[in-house]
Structure formats: structure tokens, C-alpha cells
Amino acid sequence: MRIKLEKKHYQWGLTAFLVIVCCFIVFFLIYRSESVGHVLGLIGKAIAPLVYGLIMAYLLCPIYNFIVSRSYSVFNKGKYKFKHDLTIAKVIGTIISLAILLISIAGVLWMIIPGLFDSIMKVIDIIPGAMKNFTNWVDVKFANLPVAKDYLDQISSNITEYAIDFATNTILPNSGNMAAAISGTVFGAIGFFMNFVIGIIVCVYFLNIKDTLAAQAKKIIVAHFKERTASEILEGAEYTNKTFGGFISGKIIDSIIIGILCFIIMSIFGWEYSLLISCIIGITNIIPFFGPFIGAIPSALLLLMVNPMHCLYFVILVIILQQFDGNILGPKILGDSTGLDSFWVLFAVLVGGGLFGFAGMVLSIPVFAVIYAYCGRALNRRLAKRGFSTNTLDYKVDKYRTRKPREKRKKPVLEDNEPIDNEPIDAYVEDEVKEMTEEEVKQAQDDGHTIMEATLVEFHDDDQKTYD
């Protein structure tokens, strides 16, 4: 007998084959994790210039589009039209965008490096005097406590001995390794600079061919998917670009404003290292929730070495700036670009930072926002297909402001010895009959009720008052 295979049988077989292949791949990745990590590291180094170029192009894309559109409108308007107006507009947009990028990087380095070098030199000069002042303060404060003074002196001598031992037994024997590490750092810096230069070239090419690449990608999607699926993919790509672009550009603008405000306030009060600290606060403010505090810790320690009171005032300033940014400035600039609640923002920052460090903390919010949106759309589509509501409020149970109405008991039938819920009436009124006074019995007789009827009426009235 010949077995006829249908289409679903081929689909099941293909699915089983793919599952087996995926299991083998996962097993190989786990078993050879070190080799896989080494290969991924080599691939990462190879594509580093491309990644740098794409990141720079993505950040410069709004500026480039704005300049190109304005330049093209100028060259393509009026009596005299240029033959290659769009090409000229793209050249102008590329030059201005790269100039803004290089000026921004140079400005940040000019503000950070000299201030950082100056602060390090001042800290080195301050440390001996600070240690001497601390020793004098200990001698004065603990003059009447010889035991505590001896204990602190012992701690100080232990620290000094440990520093000498570390320099003698660790630094000097490993000077060759330190030299190799320093040389490796220097070569790494040179490699980063070379990748950055190549990344600029990639950025220029990508800015000028991004429209062609987008058209080719759209062409491939339309050719390989159904019309509805292709439309959903393109809408998802547009939403992803909008979410990432809106969040990143908005966060950069927000951080620049916070850094400028910090610099203005610190300059007005004459605090030390105002330019360096403002740059640190502005850069770390890109990280949601924890950014201001991450930048405030080293800045506060730097001020603490110079003036403790200025350190205290600076901590208060950071708290005020963080509240202003979180409640006023941030919502005005970013709006609802991600569509996430505060809990999910915190969740995304913690998970992204734990897995991918600084970049994960910055990019985790738009990534999670896109995943959240896709899951929400799939869930709403499934609910609508089954005929259920897609509004979350319809599934919400408010246990604090709403009460479930209680059902009122039915009035029992006032007939002697008629069962209620399979129990005789005497079981309900036996205790009440015993507690009735002579006046209540007389009143019941005057009303024409038996004693049992009067007790049941009184029981029902009390129960009704309880519900009311």
C-alpha cells in the first residue's frame, strides 16, 4: 500500500529537523563556549569600524536630513536652478554634520582632559597636607582618650607599612608586566583612533546611501513576504526607528541642558571644578534613573577633598536637578516616546546594565519598548480574534475603591415550623424567644402575631438594618 504524504507531513518533518539542528547548535555553543567567545571577539574587532560608523551616522542622521532638505529647497527654488542640486545639498549636509560631530568630541575632550589632569595634580598636592591635618585633628580630639589614639595610630602605621610592602613586593617585581600593560593600552588607544577614523569614512558613505539601502531592504521584504506581513514588518521598522531616534536624541538634548544648568549654578556659587563636574553630570545623565547619582559620586568625592561644605551643597544640587529633570524637563523633551511605565523602565535599565554595561543601560529602554510594543500588538490581535476586549482597564479589578454588592437574604416565611434551608424555624428563633421580655410578648399579642412570628419579623428587621 502506497502512503500519500500531504503538505502538513512535510512541514512537521521540516520542523523536527530544524529543532534537532538547533539543539546541536546550542550544545556546541555551550560545550565550546571559550572558542566561540574568542571567535566572536575577533569578529567584533573586525567589524568595529563599521559599528562606529553606523552609530555616528545614526546620531547625525536628523542633522543631516535637516540640512539637506533646507539646502535642496534653496538650490531648487527661484529662477536659477542648479543642475546637481541634490548632490550639492548632500555634500553640504555631510560637511556640516561631520563638523558638528568633530567639534562636539573635541569640546568634550577639551573640557574633561585638562580638568581631570588638573584635579589629579591638586589631589596629589592636597593628600600630604590633608593627612597631616587629620593627624593633628586626631591628636587634639583624642588627647583624653589614649586607647583610641593608640588604635588610630596603629591603623595609620599599618596603612603605611602596607603601602611600602605593596610598592616593594608587587609593583617593582611586576614592572615588566606593567610596562607591557601600558604599552598594550597605548596600542589599544591607537587602534581605537584608527577604527574611529575609518568609522568616519563609513559614516559619510552611509549618510549618502541610506535612502538607497532603505529602498533595497523594502524591495527584499516585499518580494519575500505577503502583502499584509510585509506591511507589518515595515510598520514595525518605522516604529523601531522612531522609538530609538526619539529617545536617543531627546536624551542627548536633555543631558546637555542638565550639564549647562549644573555649570551655571556651580559657577555662580564659585565651586571648584565646575566645568569638569558639569561634563561628568551631563554625560552620565544619559543613563535613566541612576545616571545623575553615578556621576555625582566621583564629583562629590572630588569636592570633598577641597571643601566639605561645597560637597554637601553639590549633593543637594544634584538631588534638585534630578527631580527637575525627572518631573519637568524630561517629560517635556522625551514625552511618551517609549510608552513604558516607570517600573518597566527601571527593569530595563537594571537588566541592560547588568548584561551589557553602560551601553546596555542607555539602549535597554528603547529595545525593551520595541519588544513591549510587539508583544502588546500580538496580544491585542489574539484577543480581538477571539472576541475579547483589548482595553487593559476592562481586566483591572480595583479592590480599594469598589465593593462587590452583597446579596440580601430573603425574608423567611412566617409559618410555624416551616423549614428554612432544611432546618426548622425553631432553630433560628429559639434563642430569640428566650430573650423576649414580657412587654415584647404583650406587644406581639396586641399586634395579632404569635410569639414565633414576632421573633422572625424582629430577626429580619435587624438583618436588614445590618445590610443598610
CSV table of C-alpha atoms in Angstrom, one decimal, residues 1-5:
chain,number,residue,atom,x,y,z
A,1,MET,CA,0.0,0.0,0.0
A,2,ARG,CA,1.4,3.4,-1.0
A,3,ILE,CA,1.4,6.1,1.6
A,4,LYS,CA,0.5,9.5,0.3
A,5,LEU,CA,2.3,12.3,2.0
